[in-house]
Amino acid sequence: MLGKQMMCGAALLLMAGQARAETIEDKVAVCAGCHGEAGKPIDKTIPTIWGQQAGYLYIQLRDFKRGDRKSEIMQPIATQFERDDMLAIAEYFSQKPWPDLGQPRAPKDVAAKALSASASVGCPACHLDRFQGDGTVPRLAGMGRDYLAKTIADFRTRARGNNPGMSDLMIATSPDDLAALVEYLAGL
Amino acid sequence: MYVKGLAAFAAAVGVGLLSGAAIAQEVKQEKQSVLGNANVPPVTQEQLNAADKNAKDFLLTNGNYAQTRFYPGKQISRDNVKNLHVAWIFQTDVKESLETSPIVVDGVMYVTTSFSHVYALDAKTGQQLWHYAHKMGPITVYCCGPNNRGVQVLGDRVYLATLDSKLMALNAKTGEVVWTTNIADPELGYSETMAPTVVKDKVLIGTNGGEYGIRGFVRAYDAKTGKQLWNFNTIPENSVGVWATKDATGRDMHRNIQAEKDMLAKIGDPYAKLGGGVWQNPSVDLATNRIYFVVGNPSPDLDGSNRPGDNLYTNSLVSLDLDTGKYVCHFQYIAHDVWDLDAVSPTVLVDVKDKGGKTIPGVIHAGKTGHIYVHDRKDCSLIRFSEAMVPQENMWVLPTKEGARMLPGANGGVEWSPIATDPGQELAYAINLHQPMTYHVESTAYPNGKLWLGGAFKVIPSEKQSGNITAVNYNTGKIKWQVKTPEPMIGGILATAGGLVFTGEGNGKFAAYNSSSGKELWSFRAGAGVNAPPSSYMVGGKQYVVVGAGGNVQLDFKRGNNIIAFTLD
């Protein structure tokens, strides 16, 4: 895993200059280094961005640039983009097909536990039916398991600082329930 | 207003069998607008003024400017409602919550769906006449689903407010866009789900965003041009108020006034990001030229530590002058709310008995607290409040990090669901939720337009939830009858001169009840949650009742995409 991440970082160093390129394809070329050539991230802790909601992708790029969301890799990349670039990149990836990561469905008891936890804090009110997301709210169905686990953990510690409302909801939910949610969402 | 879910286990677990791409398409179909040619005459202001006496049309979101949701037709009655049957079903292109109040103008019906689509339908046959598929901007921010509660018609235009916070006028005949105005910036947390109210060439609109640190407002726009005429900030620059320690019913809210005063001295008035969304249409008093509406919760919902003071005019009834938007009066139900038990169900104008028994113009509102509040329309003062329609326990315990149990849960009581009234019986009909919850507090700084709850409300999975339909005599405050339902209720209700009330449930049941006794007289299973307010109208000499069956995102009731009209043989 470490090896892949180093490769991802090295690829970015080589390709970062292309963020200033003219065409959208040139602008997004840098992204494939980590998020994958065909939408499958090269590492399990990296999120799927193919088929993700455009509003969500834009807000994340904006927040990386502002420093509201921390990432040594993403921050220098996002800093090079203006708002229109970010919107165009977000739209570009939102139109790509969501990749099938081949993650197994959660067993029934785990799914039931996950849905009880989801109902308790009201996940579908924003993530919508079947966790498809919309607008600035991300799709979670079929997202990489390790990324989901890491993100939820980071929300709980507020290391992921660009959505304190999500942190509040994750803090109010038990680690057991969150583990079930991760398994359930990854398998959708 | 922020709402929590209720599991629909079997339906959701079954999803895993489908591919991701197929699911996305099913939930939110990306359709193109289809222009048409609806043969519909212009709606005049005089028609709108007299909507309460018009059984042919259903012209305003809640029936008329007083918002009584009392339909004056009585072809469908207690005697014959057992023969009610489906006249037609129209399936929309969007399978997500339906909260639309169908509007009917001379045999043409206008309905909306989630994601701000509008359809014009033949009200007799259900045939589509045109479809406006709103091209949504990439930035939408909302707390409680991508809902839309309907349109309004004046002249030859249909007025729509969209999820990405635009106000639009469409051609009522064709569905073409006439004008578009940006209301507010969605990136800062603003969105629109309510139906506009049109009156005297003005389009009145509030805003959502109380979970995102907005500064709420009600505005009037020119119906012809879309130009803003006036703006009323629901949060005044002096939002501190009178340091009220008790709620409208006299219960202590356990405020630490000294700590709040110390914080006020440190940070100043918190008005700029204090929330105060407006979820539902104002009622319009044509005689005095005033409007009445309620204002939602302060931001952040559960954490009061950084918003000292009463947080005016959150959780309040407010009245304005229609022509100027100038403040007339207000009444705050809960000062410095930290439970999101705010005011969202639309106000209703009816004559009421004052404390001395004299009949005066009144305004009533059903709260998330489970009370119906009765006010003097002249100065907004409270005359009485009803018996609680739902269990109340441990009020007003303060939220804690670990979670403090209190009833009602944060959805109410009465959510955004409009009530109905029957002035002849002096009854108000409300649908209620009973959802035991724990209230959790966390403190964070303003997050630049992101979700800002200041904690969490959690449904307690081990405790039973339920709902009810309650008839309250608003002149005594006493409950006349109550029908228990197996699940919490959200959507709306309609009373008719036929002695009936119609309302639906999340399990798909849509039923008619005797409005005097609550006895169930007829029901239908829609196959998806009936969580929208019904309307009624006449076409071809026959009365119809129409309702959306699209389920509900807030409570995770089974989704559908049906508009269903019923009639007699």
CSV table of C-alpha atoms in Angstrom, one decimal, chain B residues 346-559:
chain,number,residue,atom,x,y,z
B,346,PRO,CA,-48.2,27.3,7.9
B,347,THR,CA,-50.4,29.8,9.8
B,348,VAL,CA,-54.2,29.8,9.4
B,349,LEU,CA,-56.5,32.8,9.6
B,350,VAL,CA,-59.8,32.1,11.3
B,351,ASP,CA,-62.2,33.9,13.6
B,352,VAL,CA,-61.6,32.8,17.2
B,353,LYS,CA,-62.9,33.4,20.6
B,354,ASP,CA,-60.7,35.7,22.7
B,355,LYS,CA,-60.2,35.1,26.5
B,356,GLY,CA,-63.5,36.9,27.2
B,357,GLY,CA,-65.4,34.8,24.7
B,358,LYS,CA,-65.7,37.5,22.1
B,359,THR,CA,-65.2,36.6,18.5
B,360,ILE,CA,-62.2,38.3,16.9
B,361,PRO,CA,-59.9,37.7,13.9
B,362,GLY,CA,-57.4,35.1,14.9
B,363,VAL,CA,-54.4,33.3,13.6
B,364,ILE,CA,-53.4,29.8,14.6
B,365,HIS,CA,-50.3,27.7,14.2
B,366,ALA,CA,-49.6,24.0,15.0
B,367,GLY,CA,-46.1,23.7,16.6
B,368,LYS,CA,-43.6,20.9,16.7
B,369,THR,CA,-44.2,21.0,20.4
B,370,GLY,CA,-47.6,19.4,19.8
B,371,HIS,CA,-49.7,22.4,20.7
B,372,ILE,CA,-52.0,24.4,18.5
B,373,TYR,CA,-51.4,28.1,19.4
B,374,VAL,CA,-54.3,30.6,19.0
B,375,HIS,CA,-53.4,34.3,18.6
B,376,ASP,CA,-55.1,37.7,18.3
B,377,ARG,CA,-54.4,38.7,14.7
B,378,LYS,CA,-54.2,42.4,15.8
B,379,ASP,CA,-51.1,42.2,17.8
B,380,CYS,CA,-49.9,38.5,17.5
B,381,SER,CA,-50.5,38.0,21.3
B,382,LEU,CA,-51.3,34.5,22.4
B,383,ILE,CA,-54.9,33.8,23.5
B,384,ARG,CA,-54.5,30.1,24.3
B,385,PHE,CA,-52.7,26.9,23.4
B,386,SER,CA,-54.3,23.5,23.0
B,387,GLU,CA,-53.8,20.4,25.0
B,388,ALA,CA,-50.7,18.5,23.8
B,389,MET,CA,-51.4,16.3,20.9
B,390,VAL,CA,-48.4,14.1,21.5
B,391,PRO,CA,-46.6,12.9,24.6
B,392,GLN,CA,-44.3,15.5,26.2
B,393,GLU,CA,-41.7,14.3,28.6
B,394,ASN,CA,-38.7,15.9,30.3
B,395,MET,CA,-39.2,19.3,28.7
B,396,TRP,CA,-37.0,21.4,28.5
B,397,VAL,CA,-34.0,19.3,29.5
B,398,LEU,CA,-30.8,20.8,27.9
B,399,PRO,CA,-29.0,18.8,25.3
B,400,THR,CA,-25.8,17.1,26.6
B,401,LYS,CA,-22.7,15.5,24.9
B,402,GLU,CA,-24.0,12.0,25.8
B,403,GLY,CA,-27.6,12.8,24.7
B,404,ALA,CA,-30.6,13.8,26.8
B,405,ARG,CA,-34.0,12.2,26.2
B,406,MET,CA,-36.9,14.5,25.7
B,407,LEU,CA,-40.3,14.3,24.0
B,408,PRO,CA,-41.4,15.4,21.5
B,409,GLY,CA,-38.5,14.5,19.3
B,410,ALA,CA,-37.1,17.2,17.0
B,411,ASN,CA,-39.6,16.5,14.2
B,412,GLY,CA,-42.5,17.3,16.4
B,413,GLY,CA,-45.5,17.2,17.1
B,414,VAL,CA,-46.5,18.9,13.8
B,415,GLU,CA,-43.7,19.1,11.2
B,416,TRP,CA,-44.1,21.3,8.1
B,417,SER,CA,-47.4,19.6,7.4
B,418,PRO,CA,-50.2,22.1,6.9
B,419,ILE,CA,-53.2,21.8,9.2
B,420,ALA,CA,-56.8,22.1,8.0
B,421,THR,CA,-59.7,23.8,9.7
B,422,ASP,CA,-63.5,23.6,9.7
B,423,PRO,CA,-64.7,27.0,11.0
B,424,GLY,CA,-68.3,25.7,11.2
B,425,GLN,CA,-67.2,23.1,13.8
B,426,GLU,CA,-64.4,25.4,15.3
B,427,LEU,CA,-62.0,22.5,14.7
B,428,ALA,CA,-58.4,22.4,13.5
B,429,TYR,CA,-57.1,19.1,12.2
B,430,ALA,CA,-53.4,18.3,12.6
B,431,ILE,CA,-51.2,15.3,11.8
B,432,ASN,CA,-48.5,14.5,14.4
B,433,LEU,CA,-45.3,12.5,14.9
B,434,HIS,CA,-44.3,10.7,18.1
B,435,GLN,CA,-40.5,9.9,17.8
B,436,PRO,CA,-38.6,9.6,21.1
B,437,MET,CA,-35.2,11.1,20.7
B,438,THR,CA,-32.0,12.1,22.5
B,439,TYR,CA,-30.6,15.5,22.1
B,440,HIS,CA,-26.8,15.8,21.8
B,441,VAL,CA,-24.7,19.1,21.8
B,442,GLU,CA,-21.4,19.8,20.2
B,443,SER,CA,-19.8,23.2,19.8
B,444,THR,CA,-18.1,24.3,16.6
B,445,ALA,CA,-17.5,27.6,14.8
B,446,TYR,CA,-19.5,28.8,11.8
B,447,PRO,CA,-18.5,26.4,8.9
B,448,ASN,CA,-18.9,28.7,5.9
B,449,GLY,CA,-22.3,27.5,4.6
B,450,LYS,CA,-21.9,23.8,5.7
B,451,LEU,CA,-24.3,21.8,7.8
B,452,TRP,CA,-24.2,23.4,11.2
B,453,LEU,CA,-26.2,21.5,13.7
B,454,GLY,CA,-24.3,22.0,16.9
B,455,GLY,CA,-24.9,18.4,17.8
B,456,ALA,CA,-27.3,15.7,16.8
B,457,PHE,CA,-30.8,14.5,17.4
B,458,LYS,CA,-31.1,10.7,17.6
B,459,VAL,CA,-34.1,8.6,17.3
B,460,ILE,CA,-34.0,6.0,20.1
B,461,PRO,CA,-34.3,2.7,18.1
B,462,SER,CA,-35.6,0.7,21.0
B,463,GLU,CA,-38.6,3.0,21.6
B,464,LYS,CA,-41.8,2.7,19.6
B,465,GLN,CA,-42.8,5.4,17.2
B,466,SER,CA,-46.3,6.4,16.1
B,467,GLY,CA,-48.4,9.2,14.8
B,468,ASN,CA,-51.9,10.6,15.1
B,469,ILE,CA,-54.6,12.7,13.5
B,470,THR,CA,-56.0,15.1,16.0
B,471,ALA,CA,-59.0,17.4,15.9
B,472,VAL,CA,-58.7,20.3,18.3
B,473,ASN,CA,-61.4,22.9,19.2
B,474,TYR,CA,-59.4,26.1,18.8
B,475,ASN,CA,-61.9,28.0,20.9
B,476,THR,CA,-61.4,25.8,23.9
B,477,GLY,CA,-58.0,24.2,23.3
B,478,LYS,CA,-59.5,20.8,23.9
B,479,ILE,CA,-58.9,17.7,21.8
B,480,LYS,CA,-62.2,16.6,20.3
B,481,TRP,CA,-61.0,13.4,18.7
B,482,GLN,CA,-57.8,11.6,17.9
B,483,VAL,CA,-57.0,8.7,15.6
B,484,LYS,CA,-53.7,6.9,16.3
B,485,THR,CA,-51.6,5.7,13.4
B,486,PRO,CA,-48.8,3.1,13.4
B,487,GLU,CA,-46.1,5.5,12.1
B,488,PRO,CA,-45.3,9.1,12.5
B,489,MET,CA,-47.3,11.4,10.2
B,490,ILE,CA,-46.0,14.0,7.8
B,491,GLY,CA,-47.6,15.5,4.7
B,492,GLY,CA,-50.8,17.4,5.3
B,493,ILE,CA,-54.6,17.2,5.6
B,494,LEU,CA,-57.7,18.6,3.8
B,495,ALA,CA,-61.1,19.2,5.3
B,496,THR,CA,-64.2,19.5,3.1
B,497,ALA,CA,-67.8,20.8,3.3
B,498,GLY,CA,-68.8,17.1,2.8
B,499,GLY,CA,-68.0,16.6,6.5
B,500,LEU,CA,-64.7,14.8,5.7
B,501,VAL,CA,-61.0,15.0,6.3
B,502,PHE,CA,-58.5,13.3,4.0
B,503,THR,CA,-54.9,12.5,4.9
B,504,GLY,CA,-52.2,9.9,4.1
B,505,GLU,CA,-49.6,7.8,5.9
B,506,GLY,CA,-46.1,6.7,5.3
B,507,ASN,CA,-47.2,3.1,4.8
B,508,GLY,CA,-49.2,4.1,1.7
B,509,LYS,CA,-52.6,4.4,3.3
B,510,PHE,CA,-54.8,7.3,2.2
B,511,ALA,CA,-58.1,7.7,4.0
B,512,ALA,CA,-61.2,9.7,4.6
B,513,TYR,CA,-62.5,10.3,8.1
B,514,ASN,CA,-65.7,11.8,9.5
B,515,SER,CA,-64.6,15.3,10.4
B,516,SER,CA,-66.8,15.4,13.5
B,517,SER,CA,-65.9,12.0,15.0
B,518,GLY,CA,-62.7,10.8,13.4
B,519,LYS,CA,-64.4,7.6,12.3
B,520,GLU,CA,-62.7,6.1,9.2
B,521,LEU,CA,-65.0,6.0,6.3
B,522,TRP,CA,-62.8,5.0,3.3
B,523,SER,CA,-59.2,4.1,2.5
B,524,PHE,CA,-56.9,3.3,-0.3
B,525,ARG,CA,-53.4,1.8,-0.5
B,526,ALA,CA,-51.2,3.8,-2.7
B,527,GLY,CA,-48.2,1.5,-2.7
B,528,ALA,CA,-45.8,4.3,-1.6
B,529,GLY,CA,-45.9,6.8,1.2
B,530,VAL,CA,-48.8,9.4,1.0
B,531,ASN,CA,-46.9,12.3,2.5
B,532,ALA,CA,-48.3,15.3,0.7
B,533,PRO,CA,-51.2,17.6,1.3
B,534,PRO,CA,-54.4,16.6,-0.7
B,535,SER,CA,-56.4,19.0,-2.8
B,536,SER,CA,-59.9,18.8,-4.2
B,537,TYR,CA,-61.7,20.3,-7.3
B,538,MET,CA,-64.5,19.9,-9.8
B,539,VAL,CA,-64.3,19.2,-13.5
B,540,GLY,CA,-67.1,18.0,-15.8
B,541,GLY,CA,-69.5,18.3,-12.9
B,542,LYS,CA,-67.6,15.8,-10.7
B,543,GLN,CA,-65.6,16.3,-7.5
B,544,TYR,CA,-62.1,14.9,-7.4
B,545,VAL,CA,-59.6,14.5,-4.5
B,546,VAL,CA,-56.0,14.4,-5.6
B,547,VAL,CA,-52.8,13.6,-3.6
B,548,GLY,CA,-49.2,12.8,-4.3
B,549,ALA,CA,-47.8,9.3,-3.2
B,550,GLY,CA,-44.1,9.7,-3.4
B,551,GLY,CA,-43.0,8.7,0.1
B,552,ASN,CA,-40.8,10.9,2.3
B,553,VAL,CA,-37.0,11.3,2.5
B,554,GLN,CA,-37.1,12.7,6.0
B,555,LEU,CA,-38.7,9.7,7.5
B,556,ASP,CA,-37.5,7.3,4.8
B,557,PHE,CA,-41.0,6.2,3.9
B,558,LYS,CA,-41.2,4.2,0.7
B,559,ARG,CA,-40.6,6.4,-2.4
